[in-house]
mmCIF file of C-alpha atoms in Angstrom:
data_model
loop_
_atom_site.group_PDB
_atom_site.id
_atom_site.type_symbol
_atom_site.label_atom_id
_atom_site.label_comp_id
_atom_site.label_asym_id
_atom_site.label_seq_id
_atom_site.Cartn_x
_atom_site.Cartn_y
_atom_site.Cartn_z
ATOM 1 C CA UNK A 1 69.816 48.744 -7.234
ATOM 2 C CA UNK A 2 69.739 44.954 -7.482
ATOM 3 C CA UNK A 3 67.608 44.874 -10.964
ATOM 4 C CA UNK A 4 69.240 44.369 -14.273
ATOM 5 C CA UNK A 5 66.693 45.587 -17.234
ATOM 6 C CA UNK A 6 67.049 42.978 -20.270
ATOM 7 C CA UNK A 7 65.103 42.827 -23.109
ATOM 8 C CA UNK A 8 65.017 45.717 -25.464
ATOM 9 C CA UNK A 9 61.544 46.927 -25.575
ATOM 10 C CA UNK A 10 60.794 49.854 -28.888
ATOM 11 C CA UNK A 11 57.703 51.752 -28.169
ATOM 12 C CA UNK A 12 56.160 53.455 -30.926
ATOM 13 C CA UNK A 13 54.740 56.197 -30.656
ATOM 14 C CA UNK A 14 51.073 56.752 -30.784
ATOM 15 C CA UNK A 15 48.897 56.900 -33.874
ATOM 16 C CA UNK A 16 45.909 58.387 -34.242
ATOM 17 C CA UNK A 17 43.271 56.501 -33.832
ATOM 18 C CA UNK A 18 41.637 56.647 -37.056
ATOM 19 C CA UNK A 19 44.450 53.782 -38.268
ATOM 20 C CA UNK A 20 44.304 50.266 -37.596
ATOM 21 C CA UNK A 21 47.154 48.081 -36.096
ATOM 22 C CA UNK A 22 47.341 44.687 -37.987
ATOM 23 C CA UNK A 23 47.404 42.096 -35.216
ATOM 24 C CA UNK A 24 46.945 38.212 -34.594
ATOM 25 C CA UNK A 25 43.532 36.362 -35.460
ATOM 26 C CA UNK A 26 43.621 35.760 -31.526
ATOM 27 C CA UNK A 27 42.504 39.455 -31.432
ATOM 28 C CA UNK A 28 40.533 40.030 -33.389
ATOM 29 C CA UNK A 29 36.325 38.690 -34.478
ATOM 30 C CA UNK A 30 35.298 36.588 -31.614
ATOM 31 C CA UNK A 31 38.406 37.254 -29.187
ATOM 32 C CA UNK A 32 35.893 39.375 -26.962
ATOM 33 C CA UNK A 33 32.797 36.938 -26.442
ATOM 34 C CA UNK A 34 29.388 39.042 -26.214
ATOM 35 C CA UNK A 35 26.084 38.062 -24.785
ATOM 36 C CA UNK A 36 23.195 40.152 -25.281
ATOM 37 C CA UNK A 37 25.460 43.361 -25.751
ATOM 38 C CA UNK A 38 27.963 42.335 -22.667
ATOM 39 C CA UNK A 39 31.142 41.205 -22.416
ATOM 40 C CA UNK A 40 31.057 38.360 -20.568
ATOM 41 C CA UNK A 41 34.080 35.905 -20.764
ATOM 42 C CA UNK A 42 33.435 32.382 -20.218
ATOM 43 C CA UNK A 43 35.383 28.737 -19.591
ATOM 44 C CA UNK A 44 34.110 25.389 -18.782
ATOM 45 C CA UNK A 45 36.262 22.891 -17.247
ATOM 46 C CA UNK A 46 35.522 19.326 -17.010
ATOM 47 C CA UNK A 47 36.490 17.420 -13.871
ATOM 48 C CA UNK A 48 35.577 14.072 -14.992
ATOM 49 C CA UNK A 49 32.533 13.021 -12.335
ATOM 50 C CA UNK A 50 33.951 14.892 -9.323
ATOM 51 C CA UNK A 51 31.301 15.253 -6.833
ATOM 52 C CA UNK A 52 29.879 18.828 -6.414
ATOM 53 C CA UNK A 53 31.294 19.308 -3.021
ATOM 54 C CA UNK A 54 34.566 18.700 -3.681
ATOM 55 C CA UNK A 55 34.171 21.078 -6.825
ATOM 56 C CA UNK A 56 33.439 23.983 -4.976
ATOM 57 C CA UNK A 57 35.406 23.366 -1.986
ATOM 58 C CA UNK A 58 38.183 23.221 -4.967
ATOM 59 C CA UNK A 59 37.139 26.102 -6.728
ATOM 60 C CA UNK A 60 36.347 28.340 -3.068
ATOM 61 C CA UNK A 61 40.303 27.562 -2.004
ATOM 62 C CA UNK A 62 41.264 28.694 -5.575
ATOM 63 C CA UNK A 63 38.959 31.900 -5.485
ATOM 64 C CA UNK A 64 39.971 32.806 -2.088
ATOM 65 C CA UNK A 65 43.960 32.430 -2.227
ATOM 66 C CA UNK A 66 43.983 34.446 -5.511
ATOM 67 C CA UNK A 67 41.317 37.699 -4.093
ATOM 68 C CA UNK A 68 44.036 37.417 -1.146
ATOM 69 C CA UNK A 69 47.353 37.552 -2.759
ATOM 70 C CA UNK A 70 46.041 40.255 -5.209
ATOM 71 C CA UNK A 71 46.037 42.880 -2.572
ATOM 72 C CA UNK A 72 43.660 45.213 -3.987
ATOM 73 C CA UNK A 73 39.774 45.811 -2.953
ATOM 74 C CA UNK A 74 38.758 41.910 -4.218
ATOM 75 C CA UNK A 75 37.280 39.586 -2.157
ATOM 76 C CA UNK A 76 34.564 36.730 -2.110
ATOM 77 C CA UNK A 77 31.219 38.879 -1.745
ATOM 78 C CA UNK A 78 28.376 35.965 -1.975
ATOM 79 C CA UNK A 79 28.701 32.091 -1.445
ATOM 80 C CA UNK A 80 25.364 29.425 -1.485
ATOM 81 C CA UNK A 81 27.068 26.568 -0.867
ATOM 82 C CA UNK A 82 24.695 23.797 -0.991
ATOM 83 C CA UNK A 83 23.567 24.942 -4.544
ATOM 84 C CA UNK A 84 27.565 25.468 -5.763
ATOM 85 C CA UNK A 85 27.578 29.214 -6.140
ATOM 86 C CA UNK A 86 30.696 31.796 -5.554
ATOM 87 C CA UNK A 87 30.774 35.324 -6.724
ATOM 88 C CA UNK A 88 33.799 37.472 -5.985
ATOM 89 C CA UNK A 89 34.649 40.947 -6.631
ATOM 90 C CA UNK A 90 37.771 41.697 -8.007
ATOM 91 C CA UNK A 91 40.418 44.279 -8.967
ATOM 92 C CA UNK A 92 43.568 43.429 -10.866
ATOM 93 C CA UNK A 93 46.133 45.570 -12.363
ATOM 94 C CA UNK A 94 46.707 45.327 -16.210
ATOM 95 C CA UNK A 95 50.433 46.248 -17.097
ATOM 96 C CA UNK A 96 51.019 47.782 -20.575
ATOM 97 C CA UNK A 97 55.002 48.769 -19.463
ATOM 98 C CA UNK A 98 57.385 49.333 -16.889
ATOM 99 C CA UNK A 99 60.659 50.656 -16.675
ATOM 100 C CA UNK A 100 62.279 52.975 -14.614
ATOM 101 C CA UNK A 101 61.410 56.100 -15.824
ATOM 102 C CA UNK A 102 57.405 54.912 -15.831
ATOM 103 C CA UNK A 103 54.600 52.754 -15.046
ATOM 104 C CA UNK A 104 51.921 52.011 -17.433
ATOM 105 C CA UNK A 105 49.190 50.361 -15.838
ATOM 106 C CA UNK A 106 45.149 50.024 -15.742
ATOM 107 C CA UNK A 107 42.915 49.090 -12.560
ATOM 108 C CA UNK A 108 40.782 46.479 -13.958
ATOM 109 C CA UNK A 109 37.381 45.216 -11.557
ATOM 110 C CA UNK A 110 35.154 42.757 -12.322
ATOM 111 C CA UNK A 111 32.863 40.160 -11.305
ATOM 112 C CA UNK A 112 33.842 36.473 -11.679
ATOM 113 C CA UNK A 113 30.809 34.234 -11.091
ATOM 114 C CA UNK A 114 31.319 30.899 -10.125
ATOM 115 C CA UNK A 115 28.644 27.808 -10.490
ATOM 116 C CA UNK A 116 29.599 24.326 -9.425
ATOM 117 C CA UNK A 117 28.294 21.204 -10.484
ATOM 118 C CA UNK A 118 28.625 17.455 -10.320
ATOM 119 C CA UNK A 119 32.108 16.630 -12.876
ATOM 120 C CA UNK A 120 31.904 20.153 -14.075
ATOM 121 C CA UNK A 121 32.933 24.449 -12.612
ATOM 122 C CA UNK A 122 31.639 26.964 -15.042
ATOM 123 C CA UNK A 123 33.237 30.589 -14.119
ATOM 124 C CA UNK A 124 32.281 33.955 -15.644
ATOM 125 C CA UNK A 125 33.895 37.557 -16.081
ATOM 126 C CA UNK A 126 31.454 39.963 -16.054
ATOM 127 C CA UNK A 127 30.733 43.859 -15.636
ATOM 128 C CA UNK A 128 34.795 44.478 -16.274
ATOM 129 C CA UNK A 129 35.897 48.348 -15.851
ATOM 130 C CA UNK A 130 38.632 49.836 -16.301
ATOM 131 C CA UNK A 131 40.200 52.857 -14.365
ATOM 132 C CA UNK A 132 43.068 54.517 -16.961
ATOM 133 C CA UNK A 133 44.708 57.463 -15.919
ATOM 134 C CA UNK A 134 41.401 58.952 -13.965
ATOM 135 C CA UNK A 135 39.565 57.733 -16.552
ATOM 136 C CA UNK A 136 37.078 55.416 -16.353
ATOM 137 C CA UNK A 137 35.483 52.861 -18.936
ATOM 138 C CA UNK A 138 33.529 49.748 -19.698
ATOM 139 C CA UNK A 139 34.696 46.775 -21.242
ATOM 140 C CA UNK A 140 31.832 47.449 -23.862
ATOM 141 C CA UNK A 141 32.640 51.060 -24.778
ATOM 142 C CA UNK A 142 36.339 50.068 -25.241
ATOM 143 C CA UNK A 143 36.917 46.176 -25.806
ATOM 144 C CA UNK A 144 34.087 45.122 -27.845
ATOM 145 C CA UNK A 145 34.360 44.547 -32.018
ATOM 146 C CA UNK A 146 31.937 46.834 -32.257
ATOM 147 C CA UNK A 147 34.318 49.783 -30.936
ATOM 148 C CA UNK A 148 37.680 47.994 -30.987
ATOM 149 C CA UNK A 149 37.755 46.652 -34.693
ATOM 150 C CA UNK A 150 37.030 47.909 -37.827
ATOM 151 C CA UNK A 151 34.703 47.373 -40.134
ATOM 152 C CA UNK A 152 35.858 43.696 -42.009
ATOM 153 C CA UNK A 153 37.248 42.861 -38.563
ATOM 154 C CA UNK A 154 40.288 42.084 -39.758
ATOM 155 C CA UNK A 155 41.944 44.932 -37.594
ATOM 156 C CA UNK A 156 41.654 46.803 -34.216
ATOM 157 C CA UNK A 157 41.968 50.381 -33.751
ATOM 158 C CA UNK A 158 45.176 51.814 -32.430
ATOM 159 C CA UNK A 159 43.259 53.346 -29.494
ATOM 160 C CA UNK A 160 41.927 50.207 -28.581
ATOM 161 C CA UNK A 161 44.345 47.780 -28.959
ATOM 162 C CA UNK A 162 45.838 48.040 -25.480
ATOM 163 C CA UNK A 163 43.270 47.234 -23.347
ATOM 164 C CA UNK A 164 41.986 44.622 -25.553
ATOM 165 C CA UNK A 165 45.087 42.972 -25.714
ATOM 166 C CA UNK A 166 45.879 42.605 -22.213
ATOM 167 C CA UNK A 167 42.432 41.571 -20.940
ATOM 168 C CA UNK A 168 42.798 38.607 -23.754
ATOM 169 C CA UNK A 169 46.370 37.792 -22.609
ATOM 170 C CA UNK A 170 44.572 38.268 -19.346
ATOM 171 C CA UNK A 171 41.413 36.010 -19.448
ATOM 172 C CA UNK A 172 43.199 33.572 -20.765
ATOM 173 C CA UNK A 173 46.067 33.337 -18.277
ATOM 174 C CA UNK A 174 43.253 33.057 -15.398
ATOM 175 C CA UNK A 175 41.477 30.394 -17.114
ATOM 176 C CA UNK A 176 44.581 28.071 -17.347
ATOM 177 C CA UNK A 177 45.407 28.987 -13.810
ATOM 178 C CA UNK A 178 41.700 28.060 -13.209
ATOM 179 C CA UNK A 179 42.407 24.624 -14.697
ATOM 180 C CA UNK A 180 45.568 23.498 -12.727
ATOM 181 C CA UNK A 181 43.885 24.037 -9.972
ATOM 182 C CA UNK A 182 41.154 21.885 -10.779
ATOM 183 C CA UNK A 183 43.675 19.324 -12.135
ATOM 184 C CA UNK A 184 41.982 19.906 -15.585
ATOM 185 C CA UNK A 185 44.095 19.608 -18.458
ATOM 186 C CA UNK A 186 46.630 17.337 -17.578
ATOM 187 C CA UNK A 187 47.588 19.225 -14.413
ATOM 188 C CA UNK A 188 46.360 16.979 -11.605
ATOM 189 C CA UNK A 189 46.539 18.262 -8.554
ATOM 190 C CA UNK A 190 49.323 16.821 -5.777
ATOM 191 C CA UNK A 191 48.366 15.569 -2.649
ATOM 192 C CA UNK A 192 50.577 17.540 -0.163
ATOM 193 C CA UNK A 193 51.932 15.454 2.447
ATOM 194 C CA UNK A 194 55.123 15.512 4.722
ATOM 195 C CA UNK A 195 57.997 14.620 3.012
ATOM 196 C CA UNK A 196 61.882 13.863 4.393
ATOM 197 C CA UNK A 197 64.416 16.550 3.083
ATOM 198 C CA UNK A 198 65.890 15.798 0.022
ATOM 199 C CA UNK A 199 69.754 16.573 0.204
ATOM 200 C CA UNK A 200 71.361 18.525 -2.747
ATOM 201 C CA UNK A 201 73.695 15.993 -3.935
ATOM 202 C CA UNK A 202 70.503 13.722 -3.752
ATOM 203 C CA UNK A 203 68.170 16.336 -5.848
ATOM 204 C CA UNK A 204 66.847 15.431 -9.230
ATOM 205 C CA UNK A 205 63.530 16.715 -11.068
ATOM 206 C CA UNK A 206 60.248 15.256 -8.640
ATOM 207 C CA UNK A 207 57.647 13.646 -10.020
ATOM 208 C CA UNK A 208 54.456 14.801 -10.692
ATOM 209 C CA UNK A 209 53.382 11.651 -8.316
ATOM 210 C CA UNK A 210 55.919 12.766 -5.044
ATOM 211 C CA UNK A 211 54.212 15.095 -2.965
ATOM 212 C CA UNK A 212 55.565 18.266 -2.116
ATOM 213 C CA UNK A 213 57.510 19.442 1.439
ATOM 214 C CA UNK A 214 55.943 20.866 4.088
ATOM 215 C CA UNK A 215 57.161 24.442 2.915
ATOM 216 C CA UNK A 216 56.133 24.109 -0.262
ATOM 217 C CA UNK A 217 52.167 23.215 0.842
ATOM 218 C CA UNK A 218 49.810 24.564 -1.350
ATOM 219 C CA UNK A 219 51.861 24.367 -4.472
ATOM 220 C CA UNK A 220 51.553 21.439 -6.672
ATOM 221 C CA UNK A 221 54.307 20.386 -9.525
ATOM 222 C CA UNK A 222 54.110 21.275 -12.622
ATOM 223 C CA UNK A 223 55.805 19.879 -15.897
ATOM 224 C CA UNK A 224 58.718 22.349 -17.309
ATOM 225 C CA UNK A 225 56.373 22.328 -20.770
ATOM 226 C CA UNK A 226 53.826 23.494 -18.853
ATOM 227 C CA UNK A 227 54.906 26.751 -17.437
ATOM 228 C CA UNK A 228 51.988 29.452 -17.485
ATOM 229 C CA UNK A 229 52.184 32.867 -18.730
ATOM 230 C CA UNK A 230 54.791 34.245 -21.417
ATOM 231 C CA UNK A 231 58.172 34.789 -19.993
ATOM 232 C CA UNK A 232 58.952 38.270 -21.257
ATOM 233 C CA UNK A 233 55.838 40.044 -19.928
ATOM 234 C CA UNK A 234 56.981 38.028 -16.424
ATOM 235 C CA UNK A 235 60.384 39.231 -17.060
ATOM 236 C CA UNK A 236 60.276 42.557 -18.148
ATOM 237 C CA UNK A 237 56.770 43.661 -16.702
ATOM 238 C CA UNK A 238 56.870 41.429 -13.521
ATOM 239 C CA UNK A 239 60.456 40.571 -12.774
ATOM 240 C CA UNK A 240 61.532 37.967 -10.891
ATOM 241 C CA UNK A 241 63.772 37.275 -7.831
ATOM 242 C CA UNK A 242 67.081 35.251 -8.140
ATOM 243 C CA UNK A 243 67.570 33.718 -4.797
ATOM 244 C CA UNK A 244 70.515 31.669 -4.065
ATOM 245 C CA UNK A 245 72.343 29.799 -1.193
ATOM 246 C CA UNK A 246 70.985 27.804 1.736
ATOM 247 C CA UNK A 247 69.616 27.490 5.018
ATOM 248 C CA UNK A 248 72.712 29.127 6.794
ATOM 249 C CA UNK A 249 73.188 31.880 4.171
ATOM 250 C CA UNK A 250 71.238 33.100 0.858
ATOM 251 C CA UNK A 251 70.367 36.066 -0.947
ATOM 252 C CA UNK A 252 67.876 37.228 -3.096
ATOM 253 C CA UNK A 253 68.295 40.144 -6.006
ATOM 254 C CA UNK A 254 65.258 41.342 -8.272
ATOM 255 C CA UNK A 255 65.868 40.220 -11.957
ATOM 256 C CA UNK A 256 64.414 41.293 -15.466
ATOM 257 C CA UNK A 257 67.009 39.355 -17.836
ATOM 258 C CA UNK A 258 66.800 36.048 -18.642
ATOM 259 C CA UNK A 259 64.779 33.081 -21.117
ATOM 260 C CA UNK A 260 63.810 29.507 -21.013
ATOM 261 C CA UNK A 261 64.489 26.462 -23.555
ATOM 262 C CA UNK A 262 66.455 23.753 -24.045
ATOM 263 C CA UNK A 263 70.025 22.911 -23.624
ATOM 264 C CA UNK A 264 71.579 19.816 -24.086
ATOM 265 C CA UNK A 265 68.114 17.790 -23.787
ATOM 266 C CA UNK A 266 67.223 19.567 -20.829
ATOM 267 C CA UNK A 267 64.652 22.182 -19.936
ATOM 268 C CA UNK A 268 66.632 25.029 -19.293
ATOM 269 C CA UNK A 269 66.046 28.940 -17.785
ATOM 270 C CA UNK A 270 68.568 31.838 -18.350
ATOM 271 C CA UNK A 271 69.582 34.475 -15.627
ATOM 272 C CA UNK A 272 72.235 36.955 -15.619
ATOM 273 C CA UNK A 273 74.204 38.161 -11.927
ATOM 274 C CA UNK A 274 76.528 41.304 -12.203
ATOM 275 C CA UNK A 275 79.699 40.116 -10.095
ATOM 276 C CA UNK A 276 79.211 43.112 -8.012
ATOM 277 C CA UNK A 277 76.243 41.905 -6.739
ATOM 278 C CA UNK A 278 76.334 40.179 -3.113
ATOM 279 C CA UNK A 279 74.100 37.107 -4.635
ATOM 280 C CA UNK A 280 76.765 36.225 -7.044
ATOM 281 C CA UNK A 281 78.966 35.247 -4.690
ATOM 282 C CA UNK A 282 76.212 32.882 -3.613
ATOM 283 C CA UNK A 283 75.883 31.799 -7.116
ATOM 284 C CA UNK A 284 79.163 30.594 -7.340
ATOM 285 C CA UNK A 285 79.290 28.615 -4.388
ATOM 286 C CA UNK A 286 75.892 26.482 -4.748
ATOM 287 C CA UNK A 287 74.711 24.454 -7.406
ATOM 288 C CA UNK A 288 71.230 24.986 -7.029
ATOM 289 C CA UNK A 289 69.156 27.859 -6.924
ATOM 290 C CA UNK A 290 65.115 29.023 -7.194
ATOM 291 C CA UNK A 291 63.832 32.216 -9.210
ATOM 292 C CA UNK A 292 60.298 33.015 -8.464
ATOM 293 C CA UNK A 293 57.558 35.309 -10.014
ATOM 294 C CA UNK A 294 55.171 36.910 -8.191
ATOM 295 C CA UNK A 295 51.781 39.052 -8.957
ATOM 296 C CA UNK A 296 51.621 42.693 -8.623
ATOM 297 C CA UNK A 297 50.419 42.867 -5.354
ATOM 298 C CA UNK A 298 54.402 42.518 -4.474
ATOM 299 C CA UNK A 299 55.705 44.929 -6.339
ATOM 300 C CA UNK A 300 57.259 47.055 -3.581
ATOM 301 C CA UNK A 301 58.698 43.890 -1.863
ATOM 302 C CA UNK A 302 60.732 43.708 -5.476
ATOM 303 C CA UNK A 303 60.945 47.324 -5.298
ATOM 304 C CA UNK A 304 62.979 46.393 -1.782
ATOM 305 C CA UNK A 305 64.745 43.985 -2.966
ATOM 306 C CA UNK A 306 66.097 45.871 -5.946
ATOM 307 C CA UNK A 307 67.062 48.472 -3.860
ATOM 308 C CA UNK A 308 69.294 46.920 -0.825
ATOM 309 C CA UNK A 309 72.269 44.773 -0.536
ATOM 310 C CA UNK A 310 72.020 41.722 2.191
ATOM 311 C CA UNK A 311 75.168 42.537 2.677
ATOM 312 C CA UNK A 312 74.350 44.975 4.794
ATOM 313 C CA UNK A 313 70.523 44.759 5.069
ATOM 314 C CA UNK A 314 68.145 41.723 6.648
ATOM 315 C CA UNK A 315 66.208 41.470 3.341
ATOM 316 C CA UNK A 316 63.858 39.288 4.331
ATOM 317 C CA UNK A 317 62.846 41.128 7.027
ATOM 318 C CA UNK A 318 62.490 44.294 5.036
ATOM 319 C CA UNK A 319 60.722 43.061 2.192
ATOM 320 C CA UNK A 320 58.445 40.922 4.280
ATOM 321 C CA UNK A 321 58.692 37.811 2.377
ATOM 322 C CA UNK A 322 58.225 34.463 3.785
ATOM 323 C CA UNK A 323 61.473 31.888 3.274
ATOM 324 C CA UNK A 324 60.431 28.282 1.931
ATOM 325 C CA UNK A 325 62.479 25.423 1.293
ATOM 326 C CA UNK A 326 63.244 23.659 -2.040
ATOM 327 C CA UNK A 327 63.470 19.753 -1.841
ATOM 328 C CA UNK A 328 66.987 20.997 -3.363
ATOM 329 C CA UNK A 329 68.010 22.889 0.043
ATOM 330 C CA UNK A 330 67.505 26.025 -1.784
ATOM 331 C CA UNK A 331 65.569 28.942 -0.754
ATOM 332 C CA UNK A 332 62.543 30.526 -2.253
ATOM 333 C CA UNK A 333 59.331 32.331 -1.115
ATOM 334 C CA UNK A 334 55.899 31.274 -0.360
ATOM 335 C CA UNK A 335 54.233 34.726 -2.065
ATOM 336 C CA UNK A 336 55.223 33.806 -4.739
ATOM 337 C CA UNK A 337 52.819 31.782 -7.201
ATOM 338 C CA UNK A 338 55.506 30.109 -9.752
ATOM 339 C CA UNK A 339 59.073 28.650 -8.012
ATOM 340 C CA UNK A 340 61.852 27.659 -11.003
ATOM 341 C CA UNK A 341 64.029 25.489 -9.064
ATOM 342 C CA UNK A 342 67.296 24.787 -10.758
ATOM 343 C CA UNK A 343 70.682 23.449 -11.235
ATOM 344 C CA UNK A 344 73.241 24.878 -12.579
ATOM 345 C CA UNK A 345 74.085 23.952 -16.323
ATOM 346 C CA UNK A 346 76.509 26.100 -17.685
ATOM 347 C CA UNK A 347 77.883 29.839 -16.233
ATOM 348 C CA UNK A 348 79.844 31.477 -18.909
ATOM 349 C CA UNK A 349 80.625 35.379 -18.437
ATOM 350 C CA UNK A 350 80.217 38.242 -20.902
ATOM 351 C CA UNK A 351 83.043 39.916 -22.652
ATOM 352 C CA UNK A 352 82.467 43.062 -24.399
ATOM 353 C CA UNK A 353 84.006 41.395 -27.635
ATOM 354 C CA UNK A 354 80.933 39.369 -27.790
ATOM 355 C CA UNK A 355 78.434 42.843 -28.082
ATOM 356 C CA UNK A 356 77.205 42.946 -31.572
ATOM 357 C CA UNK A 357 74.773 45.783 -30.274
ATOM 358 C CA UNK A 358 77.242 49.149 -30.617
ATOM 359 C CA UNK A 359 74.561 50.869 -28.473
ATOM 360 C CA UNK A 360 74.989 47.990 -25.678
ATOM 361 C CA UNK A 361 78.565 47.984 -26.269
ATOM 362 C CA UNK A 362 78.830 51.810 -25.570
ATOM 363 C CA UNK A 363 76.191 51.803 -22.774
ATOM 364 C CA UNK A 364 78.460 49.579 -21.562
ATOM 365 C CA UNK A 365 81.993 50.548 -21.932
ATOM 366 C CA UNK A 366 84.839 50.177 -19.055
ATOM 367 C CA UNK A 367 81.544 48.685 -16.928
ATOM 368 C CA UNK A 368 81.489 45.269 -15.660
ATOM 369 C CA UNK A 369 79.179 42.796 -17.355
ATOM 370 C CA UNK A 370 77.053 40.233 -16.015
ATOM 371 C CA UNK A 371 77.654 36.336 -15.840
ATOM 372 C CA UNK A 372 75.129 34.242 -17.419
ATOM 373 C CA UNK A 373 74.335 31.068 -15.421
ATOM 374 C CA UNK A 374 71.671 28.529 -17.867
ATOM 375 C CA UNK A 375 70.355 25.831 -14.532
ATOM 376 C CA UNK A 376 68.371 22.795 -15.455
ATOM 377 C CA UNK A 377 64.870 23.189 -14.649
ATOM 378 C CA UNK A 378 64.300 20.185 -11.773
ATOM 379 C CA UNK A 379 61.554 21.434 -10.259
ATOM 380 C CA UNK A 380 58.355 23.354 -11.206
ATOM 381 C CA UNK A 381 55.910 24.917 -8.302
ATOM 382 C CA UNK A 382 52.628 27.162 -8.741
ATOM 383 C CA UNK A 383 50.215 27.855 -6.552
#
C-alpha cells in the first residue's frame, strides 16, 4: 500500500468521566458561544463596502462548492436572493483518529445560515447534532459549559472533551475558509484569467497579483504563512497525495509523513518516498512536484491510491480524480481544496544509524527506509 504512517500518535486510554482533562483557554469559558440556551456559532466578516449582490453571489459560490465536495446529505435548502439570505443543510464528518486498524469519526449536521448585506456576510451554525457510534446527541447536551466544563470552568470533562474539541478546531477552520473566500483578512481573492504556460526552468513563487491557469480556475493563491488548518491533523487524519512528474508521465502515492517550516530562508514542506515506491522514481527525475489535501468526502479515492501501483494500474482512472496543471508543469488534482506546489530543496535519505527511536529502529530492521525530499514552497492554491 502506497501510505507511509508518520507521526507517533499515544492514545490514552479513557478516564472516567468524573475527572477533568486540563486543556487550553481556547476550550474552555466562552469557546462554545450560547444564545438563549443554543449553541449557535457566529462570524462576521467585513468586506469593506462591497455591494450586496456581489456578497451573496460570493458567499452562494462558496456555500455551494463546499455542500458539493462534502459528499454527504448537505445541500443549499432555501435562498431569497433579493433580501441576501442562504440557508444550507449540512453534514460533515468530525475525525478524532485514523489508522489502520480503526476509524474514529462523528457525523456532524447542522444548519449554517447565511445573511448578506451591503460591505458585510454574517453566517451562523446552528441546531448541530452529532451521530457517534448509533448514538445520537445535541450540541447542547454534550458541547455546552454547562455539561462540558466543570464547575470554575477552568476544565472540561474527559467525556466531553472530544467533541468539543473538534467542533472548535472545526468552526474555526470554516470561518477562515469563509474569509478567503470573501478576500477578508488579507486574502483577496484572484481574478482567474487565461494565462500562457509557465515552463519549469521558468517557475518561481506567483504573485498574489498573477492570475491563475486555466486548470487551476477556481483556486486563488495563497501566501505560504497563510496555509489553513494544522498540518498534523491534515497529515495524519487526512493524508495527502504526493504527485510527481509531468504531462507525459506522473504518479501519485497517498502520504501521512511529512512538516512545513523554513529552510534556508525559504518556506519549506517535508515528504518522505520509500525507494520502492513507483513515484520515487518520478521524484528523482523532476524538480518540481504538488502534494494536495483533500476533505473526507475522498477518502476512498486515497484509499485507491494507497492501495495500487501506476506501475501497473491507470490510477487516475481508478481513483476518479481529475488531473490539473501547475504553472510549474507539475501535476495535481482539482478535488482537492489546498495544492503545495514545490521545488525541490534538499533530498537526503535515511540510514538506520540516524534512528534514535530503538522501537523505530527495530520496526525497522533489514527494511528499506524512506528518502526525505524538503521542496520550496512556490506556489500556494485553495479553493
Amino acid at each position: 500500500m502506497e501510505r507511509n504512517v508518520c507521526f507517533l500518535v499515544t492514545v490514552m486510554a479513557c478516564m472516567p468521566i468524573g475527572l477533568f482533562a486540563q486543556d487550553g483557554s481556547n476550550y474552555l469559558a466562552g469557546a462554545v458561544p450560547e444564545v438563549d440556551g443554543k449553541v449557535i456559532f457566529t462570524k462576521e466578516f467585513d468586506l469593506n463596502g462591497t455591494e450586496r449582490q456581489a456578497v451573496y453571489d460570493r458567499a452562494y459560490e462558496w456555500l455551494d462548492g463546499r455542500t458539493e465536495a462534502n459528499g454527504n446529505n448537505s445541500r443549499i435548502s432555501y435562498t431569497k436572493e433579493e433580501e441576501g439570505q442562504l440557508v444550507a443543510q449540512v453534514e460533515e464528518y468530525l475525525v478524532f483518529s485514523n489508522n489502520a486498524f480503526s476509524l474514529d469519526r462523528a457525523l456532524m449536521s447542522y444548519n449554517l445560515v447565511v445573511l448578506c448585506e451591503p460591505g458585510r456576510c454574517k453566517m451562523s451554525i446552528e441546531r448541530i447534532r452529532y451521530n457517534y457510534e448509533d448514538n445520537r446527541y445535541t450540541a447542547e447536551d454534550q458541547i455546552s459549559d454547562r455539561v462540558a466544563l466543570n464547575k470554575k470552568k477552568t476544565a472540561m470533562y474527559r467525556g466531553n472533551k472530544k467533541l468539543r474539541v473538534k467542533t472548535v478546531d472545526y468552526m474555526e477552520d470554516l470561518f477562515e475558509d469563509v474569509g478567503m473566500a470573501f478576500g477578508a483578512q488579507d486574502t483577496a481573492p484572484v481574478t482567474p484569467v487565461a494565462t500562457a504556460p509557465v515552463s519549469p526552468a521558468d517557475a518561481s513563487p506567483t504573485s498574489s497579483d498573477d492570475p491563475p491557469s486555466d486548470d487551476l480556475q477556481g483556486y486563488r493563491l495563497l501566501s505560504p504563512d497563510k496555509i489553513p488548518g494544522n498540518m498534523i491533523k491534515m497529515l495524519n487524519e487526512d493524508w495527502m497525495l504526493i504527485t510527481a512528474g509531468t504531462d507525459a508521465k506522473f504518479n501519485m502515492m497517498t502520504a501521512s509523513w511529512g512538516g512545513i517550516g523554513v529552510l534556508y530562508g525559504k518556506p519549506a514542506v517535508t515528504c518522505y518516498i520509500n525507494p520502492t515506491r513507483y513515484t520515487y522514481q518520478l521524484m528523482e527525475t523532476n524538480d518540481f512536484y504538488t502534494l494536495t489535501f483533500y476533505t473526507e468526502a475522498y477518502r476512498d479515492a486515497l484509499q485507491y491510491c494507497g492501495s495500487n501501483s501506476g506501475r501497473d494500474k491507470d490510477k487516475v482512472k481508478g481513483s476518479g480524480l481529475t488531473p490539473v496543471t501547475t504553472p510549474s508543469g507539475s501535476k495535481a488534482f482539482s478535488e482537492a481544496w489546498l495544492i503545495i506546489e514545490c521545488r525541490k530543496l534538499v533530498g537526503q535519505s535515511l540510514s538506520h544509524d540516524a534512528l534514535f527511536d530503538e522501537k523505530v529502529k527495530g520496526e525497522w530492521a533489514g527494511k528499506q527506509l524512506h528518502k526525505m525530499y524538503i521542496g520550496e514552497i512556490i506556489n500556494v492554491w485553495v479553493k
